[in-house]
Amino acid sequence: MKLNIVEYPDKKLRETSKEVEKFDEKLHLLLDAMYDVMMNSNGIGLAAIQVAHAKRALIINIPDDDSEQSKENLIEMINPIIVKKEGEIVYQEGCLSVPSFYEDISRYDNITVNFQDRDSNTKTIDASGLLSVAIQHEMDHLNGILFIDKLSYSRRKKFEKEYKRMQKEKKASK
């Protein structure tokens, strides 16, 4: 399965993803292909909508203490729901769909999430720090929300200006 990352300002990123009802080979192929795209793009998380599939599915792979990512650390979340949230953390976020832009975003520091795995088994995870941030970031994608939507009005205007300039430079260099 060949997937490409959908980039801002593509309207596809604003779609609300649909709940996954079929846990079949098609879903497994999508998750496997998403993993390859995420790893090849040096990402730590990817929502299905970012590869043009409006399904409530996301993957996360946080590097270990040696800054290595391994498939053993891969978390696949289908139909995730946050059931508990507390604390606050500010983290500099980036996004594969908004390349070359990073910004400090405030999120919950500790969350508990109920979800299903690729075989529809119900799971629960308690997350804090970077894992909590990554899960919330990817879950926002499922609802058509980008991290840049969380910026202040003035910072958002500055982003829009910078992003347009970067897009023009990108086109000019092709």
mmCIF file of C-alpha atoms in Angstrom:
data_model
loop_
_atom_site.group_PDB
_atom_site.id
_atom_site.type_symbol
_atom_site.label_atom_id
_atom_site.label_comp_id
_atom_site.label_asym_id
_atom_site.label_seq_id
_atom_site.Cartn_x
_atom_site.Cartn_y
_atom_site.Cartn_z
ATOM 1 C CA MET A 1 0.000 0.000 0.000
ATOM 2 C CA LYS A 2 1.540 3.303 -1.133
ATOM 3 C CA LEU A 3 0.755 6.216 1.164
ATOM 4 C CA ASN A 4 1.709 9.889 1.011
ATOM 5 C CA ILE A 5 1.547 12.424 3.809
ATOM 6 C CA VAL A 6 -1.185 15.018 3.328
ATOM 7 C CA GLU A 7 0.249 18.492 3.963
ATOM 8 C CA TYR A 8 -1.311 21.673 5.266
ATOM 9 C CA PRO A 9 -3.372 23.507 3.947
ATOM 10 C CA ASP A 10 -5.052 20.452 2.325
ATOM 11 C CA LYS A 11 -8.718 20.382 3.436
ATOM 12 C CA LYS A 12 -8.520 16.606 3.971
ATOM 13 C CA LEU A 13 -6.731 17.351 7.277
ATOM 14 C CA ARG A 14 -9.907 19.080 8.533
ATOM 15 C CA GLU A 15 -12.088 15.977 8.129
ATOM 16 C CA THR A 16 -13.420 14.222 11.206
ATOM 17 C CA SER A 17 -12.330 10.589 11.083
ATOM 18 C CA LYS A 18 -14.906 7.790 11.247
ATOM 19 C CA GLU A 19 -14.904 5.050 13.854
ATOM 20 C CA VAL A 20 -13.263 1.818 12.725
ATOM 21 C CA GLU A 21 -15.767 -1.045 12.629
ATOM 22 C CA LYS A 22 -13.910 -3.640 10.542
ATOM 23 C CA PHE A 23 -10.719 -5.030 12.040
ATOM 24 C CA ASP A 24 -9.611 -6.839 8.910
ATOM 25 C CA GLU A 25 -6.617 -7.345 6.643
ATOM 26 C CA LYS A 26 -7.244 -3.927 5.036
ATOM 27 C CA LEU A 27 -6.841 -2.226 8.416
ATOM 28 C CA HIS A 28 -3.673 -4.230 9.131
ATOM 29 C CA LEU A 29 -2.185 -3.233 5.749
ATOM 30 C CA LEU A 30 -3.018 0.421 6.443
ATOM 31 C CA LEU A 31 -1.361 0.315 9.895
ATOM 32 C CA ASP A 32 1.740 -1.402 8.477
ATOM 33 C CA ALA A 33 2.019 1.140 5.649
ATOM 34 C CA MET A 34 1.507 4.019 8.113
ATOM 35 C CA TYR A 35 4.403 2.684 10.185
ATOM 36 C CA ASP A 36 6.697 2.697 7.137
ATOM 37 C CA VAL A 37 5.673 6.252 6.202
ATOM 38 C CA MET A 38 6.152 7.488 9.777
ATOM 39 C CA MET A 39 9.588 5.901 10.128
ATOM 40 C CA ASN A 40 10.750 7.108 6.687
ATOM 41 C CA SER A 41 9.641 10.635 7.649
ATOM 42 C CA ASN A 42 11.382 10.579 11.057
ATOM 43 C CA GLY A 43 8.074 10.976 12.864
ATOM 44 C CA ILE A 44 6.979 9.687 16.261
ATOM 45 C CA GLY A 45 3.255 9.639 15.517
ATOM 46 C CA LEU A 46 0.868 9.477 12.588
ATOM 47 C CA ALA A 47 -2.906 9.564 12.298
ATOM 48 C CA ALA A 48 -4.643 7.774 9.420
ATOM 49 C CA ILE A 49 -6.141 11.053 8.175
ATOM 50 C CA GLN A 50 -2.580 12.305 7.553
ATOM 51 C CA VAL A 51 -2.293 9.668 4.816
ATOM 52 C CA ALA A 52 -5.792 10.433 3.446
ATOM 53 C CA HIS A 53 -7.675 7.694 5.339
ATOM 54 C CA ALA A 54 -10.459 9.172 7.505
ATOM 55 C CA LYS A 55 -10.377 6.371 10.081
ATOM 56 C CA ARG A 56 -10.006 6.743 13.851
ATOM 57 C CA ALA A 57 -6.614 5.055 13.833
ATOM 58 C CA LEU A 58 -3.222 6.350 14.902
ATOM 59 C CA ILE A 59 0.231 5.031 15.627
ATOM 60 C CA ILE A 60 2.918 6.246 18.018
ATOM 61 C CA ASN A 61 6.543 5.199 18.400
ATOM 62 C CA ILE A 62 8.446 7.143 21.033
ATOM 63 C CA PRO A 63 12.236 6.735 20.889
ATOM 64 C CA ASP A 64 13.799 4.863 23.822
ATOM 65 C CA ASP A 65 16.534 6.239 26.108
ATOM 66 C CA ASP A 66 19.121 5.778 23.325
ATOM 67 C CA SER A 67 16.970 7.838 20.907
ATOM 68 C CA GLU A 68 16.208 4.664 18.949
ATOM 69 C CA GLN A 69 12.793 3.700 17.633
ATOM 70 C CA SER A 70 11.956 0.024 17.487
ATOM 71 C CA LYS A 71 8.836 -1.800 16.400
ATOM 72 C CA GLU A 72 8.561 -3.260 19.922
ATOM 73 C CA ASN A 73 7.684 0.240 21.173
ATOM 74 C CA LEU A 74 4.986 0.794 18.534
ATOM 75 C CA ILE A 75 1.542 1.664 19.877
ATOM 76 C CA GLU A 76 -1.408 1.270 17.517
ATOM 77 C CA MET A 77 -4.608 2.920 18.736
ATOM 78 C CA ILE A 78 -7.944 2.351 17.070
ATOM 79 C CA ASN A 79 -10.988 4.380 18.207
ATOM 80 C CA PRO A 80 -9.101 6.024 21.118
ATOM 81 C CA ILE A 81 -10.987 7.879 23.860
ATOM 82 C CA ILE A 82 -9.339 9.903 26.639
ATOM 83 C CA VAL A 83 -11.049 8.917 29.902
ATOM 84 C CA LYS A 84 -8.848 10.831 32.350
ATOM 85 C CA LYS A 85 -6.679 13.926 32.005
ATOM 86 C CA GLU A 86 -4.726 16.033 34.486
ATOM 87 C CA GLY A 87 -1.783 18.358 34.863
ATOM 88 C CA GLU A 88 -0.196 20.528 32.218
ATOM 89 C CA ILE A 89 2.901 20.242 30.074
ATOM 90 C CA VAL A 90 4.266 22.596 27.444
ATOM 91 C CA TYR A 91 6.104 20.819 24.662
ATOM 92 C CA GLN A 92 7.600 21.969 21.390
ATOM 93 C CA GLU A 93 5.530 20.158 18.780
ATOM 94 C CA GLY A 94 6.012 19.597 15.096
ATOM 95 C CA CYS A 95 3.877 17.734 12.583
ATOM 96 C CA LEU A 96 4.581 15.680 9.469
ATOM 97 C CA SER A 97 1.620 17.457 7.849
ATOM 98 C CA VAL A 98 3.041 20.904 8.715
ATOM 99 C CA PRO A 99 6.715 20.384 7.819
ATOM 100 C CA SER A 100 9.546 22.545 9.190
ATOM 101 C CA PHE A 101 7.411 24.339 11.764
ATOM 102 C CA TYR A 102 7.665 23.860 15.533
ATOM 103 C CA GLU A 103 5.854 25.619 18.341
ATOM 104 C CA ASP A 104 5.343 25.303 22.105
ATOM 105 C CA ILE A 105 1.890 23.854 22.789
ATOM 106 C CA SER A 106 0.196 23.302 26.147
ATOM 107 C CA ARG A 107 -1.412 19.883 26.722
ATOM 108 C CA TYR A 108 -2.439 17.607 29.596
ATOM 109 C CA ASP A 109 0.602 15.999 31.216
ATOM 110 C CA ASN A 110 -1.123 12.783 32.329
ATOM 111 C CA ILE A 111 -3.865 10.994 30.422
ATOM 112 C CA THR A 112 -5.588 7.624 30.453
ATOM 113 C CA VAL A 113 -6.818 6.371 27.081
ATOM 114 C CA ASN A 114 -9.118 3.497 26.201
ATOM 115 C CA PHE A 115 -8.661 2.108 22.679
ATOM 116 C CA GLN A 116 -8.670 -1.025 20.583
ATOM 117 C CA ASP A 117 -5.673 -2.746 19.027
ATOM 118 C CA ARG A 118 -5.529 -3.992 15.426
ATOM 119 C CA ASP A 119 -7.432 -7.149 16.420
ATOM 120 C CA SER A 120 -10.198 -5.156 18.206
ATOM 121 C CA ASN A 121 -9.010 -6.081 21.706
ATOM 122 C CA THR A 122 -9.852 -3.360 24.246
ATOM 123 C CA LYS A 123 -6.812 -1.768 25.887
ATOM 124 C CA THR A 124 -6.046 1.036 28.336
ATOM 125 C CA ILE A 125 -2.872 3.066 28.567
ATOM 126 C CA ASP A 126 -1.693 5.624 31.116
ATOM 127 C CA ALA A 127 0.575 8.165 29.469
ATOM 128 C CA SER A 128 2.621 11.104 30.678
ATOM 129 C CA GLY A 129 5.180 13.486 29.216
ATOM 130 C CA LEU A 130 6.047 13.058 25.533
ATOM 131 C CA LEU A 131 3.813 10.006 25.104
ATOM 132 C CA SER A 132 0.838 11.963 26.478
ATOM 133 C CA VAL A 133 1.620 14.889 24.167
ATOM 134 C CA ALA A 134 1.989 12.628 21.105
ATOM 135 C CA ILE A 135 -1.296 10.814 21.782
ATOM 136 C CA GLN A 136 -3.191 14.093 22.214
ATOM 137 C CA HIS A 137 -1.583 15.548 19.072
ATOM 138 C CA GLU A 138 -2.585 12.517 16.967
ATOM 139 C CA MET A 139 -6.074 12.329 18.510
ATOM 140 C CA ASP A 140 -6.580 15.986 17.533
ATOM 141 C CA HIS A 141 -5.921 14.937 13.922
ATOM 142 C CA LEU A 142 -8.807 12.457 14.186
ATOM 143 C CA ASN A 143 -11.068 15.437 14.905
ATOM 144 C CA GLY A 144 -9.682 17.657 12.138
ATOM 145 C CA ILE A 145 -7.586 19.759 14.514
ATOM 146 C CA LEU A 146 -3.956 20.711 13.839
ATOM 147 C CA PHE A 147 -1.465 21.848 16.465
ATOM 148 C CA ILE A 148 -1.282 25.248 14.759
ATOM 149 C CA ASP A 149 -4.963 25.728 15.692
ATOM 150 C CA LYS A 150 -3.806 25.998 19.307
ATOM 151 C CA LEU A 151 -1.600 29.043 18.617
ATOM 152 C CA SER A 152 -2.518 32.529 19.775
ATOM 153 C CA TYR A 153 -4.055 34.795 17.116
ATOM 154 C CA SER A 154 -0.844 36.783 16.586
ATOM 155 C CA ARG A 155 1.361 33.676 16.478
ATOM 156 C CA ARG A 156 -1.038 32.036 14.005
ATOM 157 C CA LYS A 157 -0.857 35.077 11.695
ATOM 158 C CA LYS A 158 2.946 34.952 11.874
ATOM 159 C CA PHE A 159 2.847 31.220 11.074
ATOM 160 C CA GLU A 160 0.594 31.771 8.023
ATOM 161 C CA LYS A 161 3.011 34.403 6.683
ATOM 162 C CA GLU A 162 6.101 32.214 7.293
ATOM 163 C CA TYR A 163 4.415 29.150 5.801
ATOM 164 C CA LYS A 164 3.370 30.955 2.613
ATOM 165 C CA ARG A 165 6.935 32.205 2.201
ATOM 166 C CA MET A 166 8.327 28.670 2.690
ATOM 167 C CA GLN A 167 5.857 27.250 0.141
ATOM 168 C CA LYS A 168 6.908 29.884 -2.437
ATOM 169 C CA GLU A 169 10.598 29.062 -1.838
ATOM 170 C CA LYS A 170 9.864 25.344 -2.177
ATOM 171 C CA LYS A 171 8.089 25.878 -5.534
ATOM 172 C CA ALA A 172 10.870 28.169 -6.787
ATOM 173 C CA SER A 173 13.538 25.550 -6.027
ATOM 174 C CA LYS A 174 11.743 22.844 -8.063
#
